[in-house]
mmCIF file of C-alpha atoms in Angstrom:
data_model
loop_
_atom_site.group_PDB
_atom_site.id
_atom_site.type_symbol
_atom_site.label_atom_id
_atom_site.label_comp_id
_atom_site.label_asym_id
_atom_site.label_seq_id
_atom_site.Cartn_x
_atom_site.Cartn_y
_atom_site.Cartn_z
ATOM 1 C CA MET M 1 -36.241 -12.115 132.634
ATOM 2 C CA ASN M 2 -36.145 -9.099 130.335
ATOM 3 C CA LEU M 3 -34.806 -9.633 127.357
ATOM 4 C CA ALA M 4 -35.349 -6.340 126.006
ATOM 5 C CA PHE M 5 -32.818 -4.480 125.412
ATOM 6 C CA THR M 6 -32.453 -0.961 127.032
ATOM 7 C CA ASP M 7 -31.161 2.687 124.926
ATOM 8 C CA GLU M 8 -28.015 1.902 127.753
ATOM 9 C CA ASP M 9 -28.054 -1.685 125.536
ATOM 10 C CA ILE M 10 -28.303 0.131 122.754
ATOM 11 C CA ALA M 11 -25.258 2.192 123.162
ATOM 12 C CA PHE M 12 -23.363 -0.288 124.474
ATOM 13 C CA ARG M 13 -23.431 -3.024 121.440
ATOM 14 C CA ASP M 14 -22.972 -0.083 118.783
ATOM 15 C CA THR M 15 -19.331 1.346 121.119
ATOM 16 C CA ILE M 16 -18.545 -3.028 120.821
ATOM 17 C CA ARG M 17 -19.125 -2.943 117.688
ATOM 18 C CA THR M 18 -17.353 0.523 115.734
ATOM 19 C CA PHE M 19 -14.493 -0.693 118.581
ATOM 20 C CA ILE M 20 -13.854 -4.083 115.931
ATOM 21 C CA ALA M 21 -14.391 -2.054 113.247
ATOM 22 C CA THR M 22 -11.649 -0.180 113.602
ATOM 23 C CA ASN M 23 -9.744 -3.023 115.463
ATOM 24 C CA TYR M 24 -9.679 -5.472 114.198
ATOM 25 C CA PRO M 25 -6.796 -6.299 112.089
ATOM 26 C CA SER M 26 -7.258 -6.363 108.600
ATOM 27 C CA ARG M 27 -3.959 -8.776 107.988
ATOM 28 C CA LEU M 28 -6.412 -11.639 110.559
ATOM 29 C CA ARG M 29 -9.627 -11.073 108.484
ATOM 30 C CA ALA M 30 -8.563 -12.222 105.287
ATOM 31 C CA ILE M 31 -6.909 -16.036 106.910
ATOM 32 C CA ALA M 32 -9.703 -18.482 105.809
ATOM 33 C CA ASP M 33 -8.612 -21.903 108.016
ATOM 34 C CA ARG M 34 -7.862 -21.140 111.511
ATOM 35 C CA ASP M 35 -4.549 -24.016 110.735
ATOM 36 C CA ASP M 36 -2.902 -20.616 109.078
ATOM 37 C CA LEU M 37 -3.107 -18.911 112.716
ATOM 38 C CA GLY M 38 0.870 -18.936 114.712
ATOM 39 C CA LYS M 39 0.707 -18.640 117.167
ATOM 40 C CA GLU M 40 1.708 -14.475 117.229
ATOM 41 C CA ASP M 41 -1.842 -14.773 115.381
ATOM 42 C CA PHE M 42 -3.939 -15.944 117.974
ATOM 43 C CA LEU M 43 -2.809 -13.184 120.574
ATOM 44 C CA GLU M 44 -2.746 -10.701 118.293
ATOM 45 C CA TRP M 45 -6.574 -9.483 119.040
ATOM 46 C CA HIS M 46 -5.576 -11.119 122.897
ATOM 47 C CA ARG M 47 -4.014 -8.058 122.899
ATOM 48 C CA ILE M 48 -5.857 -5.449 121.557
ATOM 49 C CA LEU M 49 -9.031 -6.886 123.935
ATOM 50 C CA GLY M 50 -5.824 -7.072 126.912
ATOM 51 C CA ALA M 51 -5.259 -3.040 126.311
ATOM 52 C CA ARG M 52 -8.454 -1.772 126.264
ATOM 53 C CA GLY M 53 -9.562 -3.579 129.301
ATOM 54 C CA TRP M 54 -11.773 -5.876 127.328
ATOM 55 C CA SER M 55 -10.254 -9.472 127.407
ATOM 56 C CA ALA M 56 -11.884 -10.635 130.333
ATOM 57 C CA PRO M 57 -15.730 -10.107 130.319
ATOM 58 C CA ALA M 58 -16.631 -12.599 133.322
ATOM 59 C CA TRP M 59 -13.624 -11.136 135.717
ATOM 60 C CA PRO M 60 -13.955 -9.489 138.994
ATOM 61 C CA THR M 61 -12.769 -5.927 138.121
ATOM 62 C CA GLN M 62 -10.475 -6.237 141.238
ATOM 63 C CA TYR M 63 -8.234 -9.038 138.885
ATOM 64 C CA GLY M 64 -8.733 -6.498 135.843
ATOM 65 C CA GLY M 65 -12.584 -7.269 134.162
ATOM 66 C CA PRO M 66 -14.450 -4.741 132.668
ATOM 67 C CA GLY M 67 -17.139 -5.095 135.125
ATOM 68 C CA TRP M 68 -20.225 -6.236 133.201
ATOM 69 C CA GLY M 69 -23.132 -7.476 134.083
ATOM 70 C CA PRO M 70 -24.686 -10.707 132.437
ATOM 71 C CA THR M 71 -26.438 -7.963 129.543
ATOM 72 C CA GLN M 72 -23.395 -6.897 128.387
ATOM 73 C CA ARG M 73 -21.361 -9.487 127.960
ATOM 74 C CA TYR M 74 -23.723 -11.051 126.459
ATOM 75 C CA ILE M 75 -24.124 -8.048 124.002
ATOM 76 C CA PHE M 76 -19.997 -8.710 123.923
ATOM 77 C CA SER M 77 -20.360 -11.882 122.709
ATOM 78 C CA GLU M 78 -22.279 -11.317 120.312
ATOM 79 C CA GLU M 79 -20.737 -9.202 118.758
ATOM 80 C CA LEU M 80 -18.045 -11.637 118.716
ATOM 81 C CA ALA M 81 -19.313 -13.957 116.451
ATOM 82 C CA ARG M 82 -20.753 -11.483 114.150
ATOM 83 C CA ALA M 83 -17.699 -9.967 113.470
ATOM 84 C CA GLN M 84 -16.443 -13.448 112.663
ATOM 85 C CA THR M 85 -13.260 -12.781 115.349
ATOM 86 C CA ILE M 86 -10.658 -15.568 116.260
ATOM 87 C CA PRO M 87 -11.833 -16.284 119.668
ATOM 88 C CA ILE M 88 -9.805 -16.134 122.313
ATOM 89 C CA LEU M 89 -8.764 -19.907 123.877
ATOM 90 C CA PRO M 90 -10.115 -20.360 127.375
ATOM 91 C CA PHE M 91 -6.418 -21.968 129.155
ATOM 92 C CA GLY M 92 -5.939 -18.460 130.297
ATOM 93 C CA ILE M 93 -8.551 -16.587 130.662
ATOM 94 C CA ASN M 94 -12.205 -18.397 131.355
ATOM 95 C CA MET M 95 -9.981 -21.444 133.079
ATOM 96 C CA VAL M 96 -6.864 -20.880 134.893
ATOM 97 C CA GLY M 97 -6.732 -17.144 135.210
ATOM 98 C CA PRO M 98 -10.617 -16.945 137.677
ATOM 99 C CA VAL M 99 -8.582 -20.527 139.714
ATOM 100 C CA ILE M 100 -6.160 -18.320 139.958
ATOM 101 C CA TYR M 101 -7.763 -15.289 140.805
ATOM 102 C CA THR M 102 -10.295 -18.072 143.379
ATOM 103 C CA PHE M 103 -7.634 -20.050 144.910
ATOM 104 C CA GLY M 104 -4.090 -18.342 144.701
ATOM 105 C CA ASN M 105 -2.566 -16.347 147.103
ATOM 106 C CA GLN M 106 -1.464 -13.044 146.070
ATOM 107 C CA ALA M 107 2.211 -14.087 145.095
ATOM 108 C CA GLN M 108 0.281 -16.121 142.444
ATOM 109 C CA LYS M 109 -2.145 -12.712 141.504
ATOM 110 C CA ASP M 110 0.184 -10.514 141.033
ATOM 111 C CA ARG M 111 2.325 -12.681 139.172
ATOM 112 C CA PHE M 112 -0.311 -14.427 136.728
ATOM 113 C CA LEU M 113 -2.630 -12.579 136.616
ATOM 114 C CA PRO M 114 -2.053 -10.066 134.461
ATOM 115 C CA PRO M 115 -0.086 -11.408 131.477
ATOM 116 C CA ILE M 116 -3.119 -13.610 130.939
ATOM 117 C CA LEU M 117 -5.111 -10.568 130.807
ATOM 118 C CA LYS M 118 -2.759 -8.968 127.929
ATOM 119 C CA GLY M 119 -2.125 -11.978 126.219
ATOM 120 C CA GLU M 120 1.168 -12.522 127.231
ATOM 121 C CA GLU M 121 1.509 -15.688 127.964
ATOM 122 C CA TRP M 122 -0.642 -18.886 125.940
ATOM 123 C CA TRP M 123 -1.390 -21.345 128.689
ATOM 124 C CA CYS M 124 -3.047 -25.026 127.861
ATOM 125 C CA GLN M 125 -4.472 -27.616 130.652
ATOM 126 C CA GLY M 126 -2.734 -30.683 131.584
ATOM 127 C CA TYR M 127 -5.850 -32.875 133.181
ATOM 128 C CA SER M 128 -6.241 -35.737 130.263
ATOM 129 C CA GLU M 129 -4.212 -38.934 131.030
ATOM 130 C CA PRO M 130 -4.092 -42.153 128.672
ATOM 131 C CA GLY M 131 -5.588 -43.442 131.921
ATOM 132 C CA ALA M 132 -7.927 -40.777 132.637
ATOM 133 C CA GLY M 133 -10.263 -39.240 130.631
ATOM 134 C CA SER M 134 -13.885 -39.150 131.604
ATOM 135 C CA ASP M 135 -12.975 -41.024 134.996
ATOM 136 C CA LEU M 136 -10.199 -38.565 135.576
ATOM 137 C CA ALA M 137 -9.509 -38.577 138.617
ATOM 138 C CA SER M 138 -7.457 -42.180 138.242
ATOM 139 C CA LEU M 139 -4.605 -39.677 136.799
ATOM 140 C CA LYS M 140 -0.990 -41.305 137.504
ATOM 141 C CA THR M 141 0.926 -38.316 137.133
ATOM 142 C CA LYS M 142 3.037 -38.161 140.365
ATOM 143 C CA ALA M 143 4.528 -35.201 142.369
ATOM 144 C CA GLU M 144 6.864 -35.662 144.785
ATOM 145 C CA ARG M 145 8.387 -33.097 147.446
ATOM 146 C CA ASP M 146 11.842 -32.582 147.241
ATOM 147 C CA GLY M 147 12.187 -29.464 149.120
ATOM 148 C CA ASP M 148 11.796 -26.110 147.432
ATOM 149 C CA ASN M 149 10.428 -27.977 145.062
ATOM 150 C CA TYR M 150 7.661 -31.064 143.460
ATOM 151 C CA ILE M 151 9.406 -33.645 140.556
ATOM 152 C CA VAL M 152 6.898 -34.513 137.975
ATOM 153 C CA ASN M 153 6.828 -37.367 135.970
ATOM 154 C CA GLY M 154 3.958 -38.381 134.090
ATOM 155 C CA GLN M 155 1.812 -38.680 130.484
ATOM 156 C CA LYS M 156 -1.177 -35.821 129.755
ATOM 157 C CA THR M 157 -2.946 -36.636 126.371
ATOM 158 C CA TRP M 158 -4.735 -34.724 124.251
ATOM 159 C CA THR M 159 -3.159 -31.176 125.175
ATOM 160 C CA THR M 160 -4.276 -28.327 122.961
ATOM 161 C CA LEU M 161 -1.941 -26.490 121.467
ATOM 162 C CA ALA M 162 0.179 -27.379 124.023
ATOM 163 C CA GLN M 163 3.293 -26.989 121.479
ATOM 164 C CA HIS M 164 2.534 -22.592 121.798
ATOM 165 C CA ALA M 165 1.843 -22.631 125.442
ATOM 166 C CA ASP M 166 4.020 -20.241 127.812
ATOM 167 C CA TRP M 167 2.695 -22.290 130.897
ATOM 168 C CA GLY M 168 0.362 -25.362 132.194
ATOM 169 C CA PHE M 169 -1.889 -25.831 134.582
ATOM 170 C CA PHE M 170 -2.060 -29.418 135.805
ATOM 171 C CA LEU M 171 -3.109 -32.115 137.661
ATOM 172 C CA VAL M 172 -0.344 -34.191 139.777
ATOM 173 C CA ARG M 173 -1.098 -36.567 142.217
ATOM 174 C CA THR M 174 0.670 -36.034 146.048
ATOM 175 C CA LYS M 175 -0.727 -39.354 147.622
ATOM 176 C CA ALA M 176 -1.372 -42.886 146.749
ATOM 177 C CA ASP M 177 -3.383 -43.996 149.400
ATOM 178 C CA GLY M 178 -7.123 -43.042 150.077
ATOM 179 C CA LYS M 179 -10.243 -41.616 148.015
ATOM 180 C CA PRO M 180 -8.499 -41.121 144.404
ATOM 181 C CA GLN M 181 -10.220 -37.421 144.356
ATOM 182 C CA GLU M 182 -8.579 -36.376 147.728
ATOM 183 C CA GLY M 183 -4.881 -37.327 146.610
ATOM 184 C CA ILE M 184 -4.587 -34.844 143.296
ATOM 185 C CA SER M 185 -3.072 -30.979 143.256
ATOM 186 C CA PHE M 186 -3.216 -27.800 141.665
ATOM 187 C CA LEU M 187 0.149 -27.067 139.848
ATOM 188 C CA LEU M 188 0.871 -24.344 137.672
ATOM 189 C CA ILE M 189 4.054 -25.487 135.614
ATOM 190 C CA ASP M 190 6.690 -24.009 133.050
ATOM 191 C CA MET M 191 5.928 -25.122 129.302
ATOM 192 C CA LYS M 192 9.332 -24.762 129.315
ATOM 193 C CA THR M 193 11.280 -26.730 131.612
ATOM 194 C CA PRO M 194 13.198 -29.159 131.438
ATOM 195 C CA GLY M 195 12.306 -32.635 131.508
ATOM 196 C CA ILE M 196 9.809 -31.048 129.236
ATOM 197 C CA THR M 197 8.542 -33.513 125.457
ATOM 198 C CA VAL M 198 5.607 -31.794 123.733
ATOM 199 C CA ARG M 199 4.056 -34.258 120.950
ATOM 200 C CA PRO M 200 2.120 -33.708 117.978
ATOM 201 C CA ILE M 201 -0.746 -35.781 117.736
ATOM 202 C CA ILE M 202 -2.048 -35.849 114.755
ATOM 203 C CA THR M 203 -6.186 -35.888 113.623
ATOM 204 C CA ILE M 204 -8.755 -37.465 111.848
ATOM 205 C CA ASP M 205 -9.571 -34.134 109.718
ATOM 206 C CA GLY M 206 -5.292 -34.430 109.070
ATOM 207 C CA GLY M 207 -5.001 -30.973 111.702
ATOM 208 C CA HIS M 208 -2.215 -30.679 115.000
ATOM 209 C CA GLU M 209 -4.635 -29.418 117.272
ATOM 210 C CA VAL M 210 -3.170 -31.350 120.259
ATOM 211 C CA ASN M 211 -0.375 -33.261 121.619
ATOM 212 C CA GLU M 212 1.114 -35.405 124.570
ATOM 213 C CA VAL M 213 3.404 -33.761 127.425
ATOM 214 C CA TRP M 214 5.417 -36.403 128.960
ATOM 215 C CA LEU M 215 7.092 -35.500 132.734
ATOM 216 C CA GLU M 216 10.328 -36.867 133.092
ATOM 217 C CA ASN M 217 11.592 -35.352 136.153
ATOM 218 C CA VAL M 218 10.266 -32.642 136.203
ATOM 219 C CA ARG M 219 11.340 -29.613 139.059
ATOM 220 C CA VAL M 220 8.187 -27.495 140.191
ATOM 221 C CA PRO M 221 9.078 -25.095 142.509
ATOM 222 C CA VAL M 222 6.300 -25.374 145.434
ATOM 223 C CA SER M 223 5.135 -21.403 145.004
ATOM 224 C CA ASN M 224 3.752 -23.251 141.373
ATOM 225 C CA LEU M 225 1.436 -25.076 143.427
ATOM 226 C CA VAL M 226 -1.938 -23.657 143.474
ATOM 227 C CA GLY M 227 -4.373 -23.625 147.307
ATOM 228 C CA GLU M 228 -3.280 -26.892 149.847
ATOM 229 C CA GLU M 229 -1.208 -29.601 148.499
ATOM 230 C CA ASN M 230 -3.942 -32.709 148.341
ATOM 231 C CA MET M 231 -6.943 -30.639 146.846
ATOM 232 C CA GLY M 232 -6.452 -30.055 143.758
ATOM 233 C CA TRP M 233 -9.923 -31.185 142.747
ATOM 234 C CA THR M 234 -11.835 -28.282 143.819
ATOM 235 C CA CYS M 235 -9.728 -26.504 141.867
ATOM 236 C CA ALA M 236 -10.751 -29.269 138.796
ATOM 237 C CA LYS M 237 -14.106 -29.301 139.591
ATOM 238 C CA PHE M 238 -14.471 -25.154 139.994
ATOM 239 C CA LEU M 239 -12.363 -25.153 136.523
ATOM 240 C CA LEU M 240 -15.126 -27.656 134.338
ATOM 241 C CA ALA M 241 -17.506 -25.359 135.699
ATOM 242 C CA HIS M 242 -15.659 -22.917 133.786
ATOM 243 C CA GLU M 243 -15.059 -24.588 130.703
ATOM 244 C CA ARG M 244 -18.134 -26.155 130.355
ATOM 245 C CA SER M 245 -20.561 -23.142 130.559
ATOM 246 C CA GLY M 246 -17.150 -21.799 127.494
ATOM 247 C CA ILE M 247 -17.595 -24.412 125.088
ATOM 248 C CA ALA M 248 -21.760 -24.323 125.205
ATOM 249 C CA GLY M 249 -20.873 -21.463 122.381
ATOM 250 C CA VAL M 250 -24.306 -19.812 121.197
ATOM 251 C CA ALA M 251 -23.028 -16.305 120.088
ATOM 252 C CA ARG M 252 -20.896 -18.934 117.117
ATOM 253 C CA SER M 253 -23.354 -21.248 116.907
ATOM 254 C CA LYS M 254 -26.213 -18.890 115.806
ATOM 255 C CA VAL M 255 -23.069 -17.308 113.272
ATOM 256 C CA GLY M 256 -23.237 -20.822 112.204
ATOM 257 C CA VAL M 257 -27.102 -21.129 111.555
ATOM 258 C CA LYS M 258 -26.431 -18.166 109.313
ATOM 259 C CA ARG M 259 -24.105 -19.475 107.415
ATOM 260 C CA LEU M 260 -25.728 -23.172 107.066
ATOM 261 C CA LYS M 261 -27.897 -21.111 105.763
ATOM 262 C CA GLU M 262 -26.604 -19.117 103.087
ATOM 263 C CA LEU M 263 -25.681 -22.502 101.997
ATOM 264 C CA ALA M 264 -28.844 -24.526 101.498
ATOM 265 C CA ARG M 265 -29.185 -21.457 99.372
ATOM 266 C CA ALA M 266 -27.050 -22.429 96.752
ATOM 267 C CA GLU M 267 -26.997 -25.808 96.514
ATOM 268 C CA THR M 268 -30.198 -27.063 95.035
ATOM 269 C CA MET M 269 -32.081 -30.026 95.021
ATOM 270 C CA ASP M 270 -34.036 -31.174 92.251
ATOM 271 C CA GLY M 271 -34.024 -27.788 90.307
ATOM 272 C CA ALA M 272 -34.687 -26.394 93.572
ATOM 273 C CA SER M 273 -32.946 -24.116 95.933
ATOM 274 C CA LEU M 274 -32.420 -26.377 98.890
ATOM 275 C CA ILE M 275 -33.290 -24.654 101.552
ATOM 276 C CA GLU M 276 -37.290 -24.734 100.141
ATOM 277 C CA ASP M 277 -36.685 -28.067 100.871
ATOM 278 C CA PRO M 278 -39.505 -28.870 103.256
ATOM 279 C CA ASP M 279 -36.986 -31.855 105.193
ATOM 280 C CA PHE M 280 -34.285 -30.038 105.454
ATOM 281 C CA ALA M 281 -36.365 -26.378 105.950
ATOM 282 C CA ARG M 282 -37.191 -28.784 108.742
ATOM 283 C CA LYS M 283 -34.157 -29.522 109.923
ATOM 284 C CA ILE M 284 -32.701 -26.414 109.870
ATOM 285 C CA ALA M 285 -35.861 -24.883 111.802
ATOM 286 C CA GLU M 286 -35.435 -27.919 114.934
ATOM 287 C CA LEU M 287 -31.635 -26.731 114.816
ATOM 288 C CA GLU M 288 -32.963 -22.376 115.654
ATOM 289 C CA ILE M 289 -35.239 -24.017 118.096
ATOM 290 C CA ASP M 290 -32.715 -25.594 120.159
ATOM 291 C CA LEU M 291 -30.882 -23.158 120.059
ATOM 292 C CA THR M 292 -33.279 -20.212 121.333
ATOM 293 C CA THR M 293 -33.406 -23.316 123.872
ATOM 294 C CA LEU M 294 -30.476 -23.352 124.495
ATOM 295 C CA GLU M 295 -29.503 -19.254 124.538
ATOM 296 C CA MET M 296 -32.117 -18.513 127.222
ATOM 297 C CA THR M 297 -30.110 -21.722 130.053
ATOM 298 C CA GLU M 298 -26.862 -19.196 128.621
ATOM 299 C CA LEU M 299 -29.158 -16.411 129.935
ATOM 300 C CA ARG M 300 -29.793 -17.996 133.209
ATOM 301 C CA THR M 301 -26.678 -19.231 133.647
ATOM 302 C CA LEU M 302 -25.265 -15.191 133.167
ATOM 303 C CA ALA M 303 -28.007 -13.354 135.934
ATOM 304 C CA ARG M 304 -26.615 -17.075 138.766
ATOM 305 C CA GLU M 305 -23.224 -15.635 138.108
ATOM 306 C CA GLN M 306 -23.722 -12.505 137.634
ATOM 307 C CA ALA M 307 -25.383 -12.394 141.267
ATOM 308 C CA GLY M 308 -22.644 -13.932 142.418
ATOM 309 C CA GLU M 309 -23.421 -18.066 142.650
ATOM 310 C CA GLY M 310 -20.271 -19.428 140.731
ATOM 311 C CA PRO M 311 -21.648 -22.271 137.411
ATOM 312 C CA GLY M 312 -24.509 -24.345 139.207
ATOM 313 C CA PRO M 313 -25.110 -28.479 137.350
ATOM 314 C CA GLU M 314 -26.689 -26.258 134.188
ATOM 315 C CA SER M 315 -23.214 -25.640 132.587
ATOM 316 C CA SER M 316 -23.473 -29.735 132.171
ATOM 317 C CA ILE M 317 -26.498 -29.044 130.622
ATOM 318 C CA LEU M 318 -24.605 -25.905 128.020
ATOM 319 C CA LYS M 319 -22.197 -28.063 127.878
ATOM 320 C CA ILE M 320 -24.543 -31.201 125.829
ATOM 321 C CA LYS M 321 -27.316 -28.932 123.696
ATOM 322 C CA GLY M 322 -23.969 -26.535 122.743
ATOM 323 C CA THR M 323 -22.155 -29.411 121.219
ATOM 324 C CA GLU M 324 -24.777 -31.098 120.110
ATOM 325 C CA ILE M 325 -25.787 -28.357 118.220
ATOM 326 C CA GLN M 326 -22.209 -27.940 116.765
ATOM 327 C CA GLN M 327 -21.624 -31.285 115.303
ATOM 328 C CA ARG M 328 -25.084 -31.091 113.890
ATOM 329 C CA LEU M 329 -24.841 -28.029 112.182
ATOM 330 C CA THR M 330 -21.840 -29.482 110.715
ATOM 331 C CA GLU M 331 -23.219 -32.670 110.173
ATOM 332 C CA LEU M 332 -26.028 -30.561 108.678
ATOM 333 C CA ALA M 333 -23.709 -28.916 106.290
ATOM 334 C CA MET M 334 -21.930 -31.800 104.760
ATOM 335 C CA GLU M 335 -26.332 -33.370 104.202
ATOM 336 C CA ALA M 336 -26.304 -29.729 101.423
ATOM 337 C CA VAL M 337 -22.842 -30.323 99.771
ATOM 338 C CA GLY M 338 -22.947 -33.911 99.058
ATOM 339 C CA ASN M 339 -20.284 -35.787 97.554
ATOM 340 C CA TYR M 340 -18.496 -31.700 97.188
ATOM 341 C CA ALA M 341 -17.097 -33.236 100.334
ATOM 342 C CA ALA M 342 -15.842 -36.204 99.525
ATOM 343 C CA PRO M 343 -12.161 -34.690 97.583
ATOM 344 C CA TYR M 344 -11.061 -32.312 100.765
ATOM 345 C CA VAL M 345 -7.253 -32.907 102.120
ATOM 346 C CA ARG M 346 -5.309 -30.662 103.847
ATOM 347 C CA GLY M 347 -3.119 -27.966 102.700
ATOM 348 C CA PHE M 348 -4.498 -28.320 99.230
ATOM 349 C CA ARG M 349 -4.011 -24.916 98.320
ATOM 350 C CA ASP M 350 -0.150 -26.165 98.798
ATOM 351 C CA TYR M 351 -0.762 -28.957 95.790
ATOM 352 C CA GLY M 352 -3.891 -28.691 94.373
ATOM 353 C CA ASP M 353 -5.840 -32.121 95.302
ATOM 354 C CA ASN M 354 -8.522 -29.613 95.034
ATOM 355 C CA MET M 355 -8.888 -27.124 93.013
ATOM 356 C CA GLY M 356 -12.579 -26.727 91.224
ATOM 357 C CA VAL M 357 -13.489 -29.542 92.695
ATOM 358 C CA GLY M 358 -17.225 -28.606 93.752
ATOM 359 C CA PRO M 359 -18.114 -24.242 95.385
ATOM 360 C CA ASP M 360 -15.194 -23.827 97.614
ATOM 361 C CA TYR M 361 -17.580 -23.635 100.906
ATOM 362 C CA ALA M 362 -16.814 -26.958 100.716
ATOM 363 C CA HIS M 363 -13.974 -27.989 101.017
ATOM 364 C CA TRP M 364 -14.658 -26.897 104.373
ATOM 365 C CA THR M 365 -17.448 -28.720 105.375
ATOM 366 C CA ALA M 366 -15.137 -32.368 105.576
ATOM 367 C CA PRO M 367 -12.567 -31.332 107.836
ATOM 368 C CA THR M 368 -14.921 -29.536 110.284
ATOM 369 C CA TYR M 369 -17.577 -32.273 110.929
ATOM 370 C CA PHE M 370 -14.516 -34.383 111.790
ATOM 371 C CA ASN M 371 -13.106 -32.210 114.407
ATOM 372 C CA THR M 372 -16.013 -31.380 115.464
ATOM 373 C CA ARG M 373 -16.865 -34.602 116.721
ATOM 374 C CA LYS M 374 -14.006 -34.354 119.706
ATOM 375 C CA THR M 375 -16.661 -31.166 121.322
ATOM 376 C CA SER M 376 -18.958 -33.520 122.414
ATOM 377 C CA ILE M 377 -15.780 -35.597 124.799
ATOM 378 C CA TYR M 378 -13.557 -32.887 125.704
ATOM 379 C CA GLY M 379 -14.016 -31.165 128.497
ATOM 380 C CA GLY M 380 -16.105 -33.751 130.864
ATOM 381 C CA SER M 381 -18.184 -36.427 127.851
ATOM 382 C CA ASN M 382 -22.016 -35.455 127.889
ATOM 383 C CA GLU M 383 -22.122 -39.392 129.143
ATOM 384 C CA ILE M 384 -20.300 -38.169 131.912
ATOM 385 C CA GLN M 385 -22.070 -34.977 131.857
ATOM 386 C CA ARG M 386 -25.514 -37.183 131.464
ATOM 387 C CA ASN M 387 -24.323 -38.688 135.136
ATOM 388 C CA ILE M 388 -23.604 -34.694 136.990
ATOM 389 C CA ILE M 389 -27.551 -33.475 135.918
ATOM 390 C CA ALA M 390 -29.138 -36.506 137.221
ATOM 391 C CA LYS M 391 -27.508 -36.868 140.715
ATOM 392 C CA MET M 392 -27.607 -32.843 141.186
ATOM 393 C CA VAL M 393 -30.656 -31.660 139.396
ATOM 394 C CA LEU M 394 -32.781 -34.805 139.356
ATOM 395 C CA GLY M 395 -31.480 -36.046 142.662
ATOM 396 C CA LEU M 396 -31.080 -39.348 140.777
#
């Protein structure tokens, strides 16, 4: 694999860089805390990229993708991370969109793909339940056929940003007997449908990012079934492979390493910059080595997809190592600022609890650390990913 950029690659990078510098909204640059972002803030940049035809880098051209190869997609993600833009939320572009254009019928493609590309509809994911997380096939949410509709009853949990969602894609049980995986279907549900209740879950960092979703006699048209009834597990596995690849977050972790070094230069220990401490410098070096290795694995995955192959078991490797690196970044940031991470209180700018206590950059280390604990759990826990690797790669 040739990793040297060609003249065409460099010209492409300059085009992307110029477009971001010219078109990324200045008001979004001024928002320091993701919790200050509303629905329209998230969608504004998505819509700008959608109008340019760049919102779905990995989609085939026949469905509105830009037709980029692995190198161009890599450069695009690098430039977005370098500019620290708000990431496009994955639920539409990276998750349900590929399911619809792979398994959906033409009517579903015509109805749902254009709004996903343009950032006109916000999606959420209805997979996990209180008794069905890593063991997703044991889900209990039931959909019973009633003429041209399904009647859906059940509960989903950890549903990210469902409070903003226009639509959700849900795994539901349509058959009770046989193997659990054989009785699951994949439904698209309008979140404004009567009978849906979204209740907030406040996480350990104090934020409202995830929710419970209750479905009580929710009527869903049968036309919203993607693929065949009772074959939703195929869609679910396909979607999770794409989700896990995206969770790796290599480009943004590279920016995170740069920030960590800046933080370590600013902090002191025994009168010297922390970055000069051999033990701390070693930890950063080990992190960078692992991140570079992960980057090469991501490039191989992109090359497989370009060759017409979907994400394979290496998506589990990307998920494991990517989330571990994200967590190590936040751990080292906490270590660097030490006791200045302690007085964090969410919303301190509103009522002053943290004002004047330590450097400004220290205020965000604790909430980021706590929030990042989740990354090794969602998208299929890292323990489950190790089982997939043992079975599919090592043949154990």
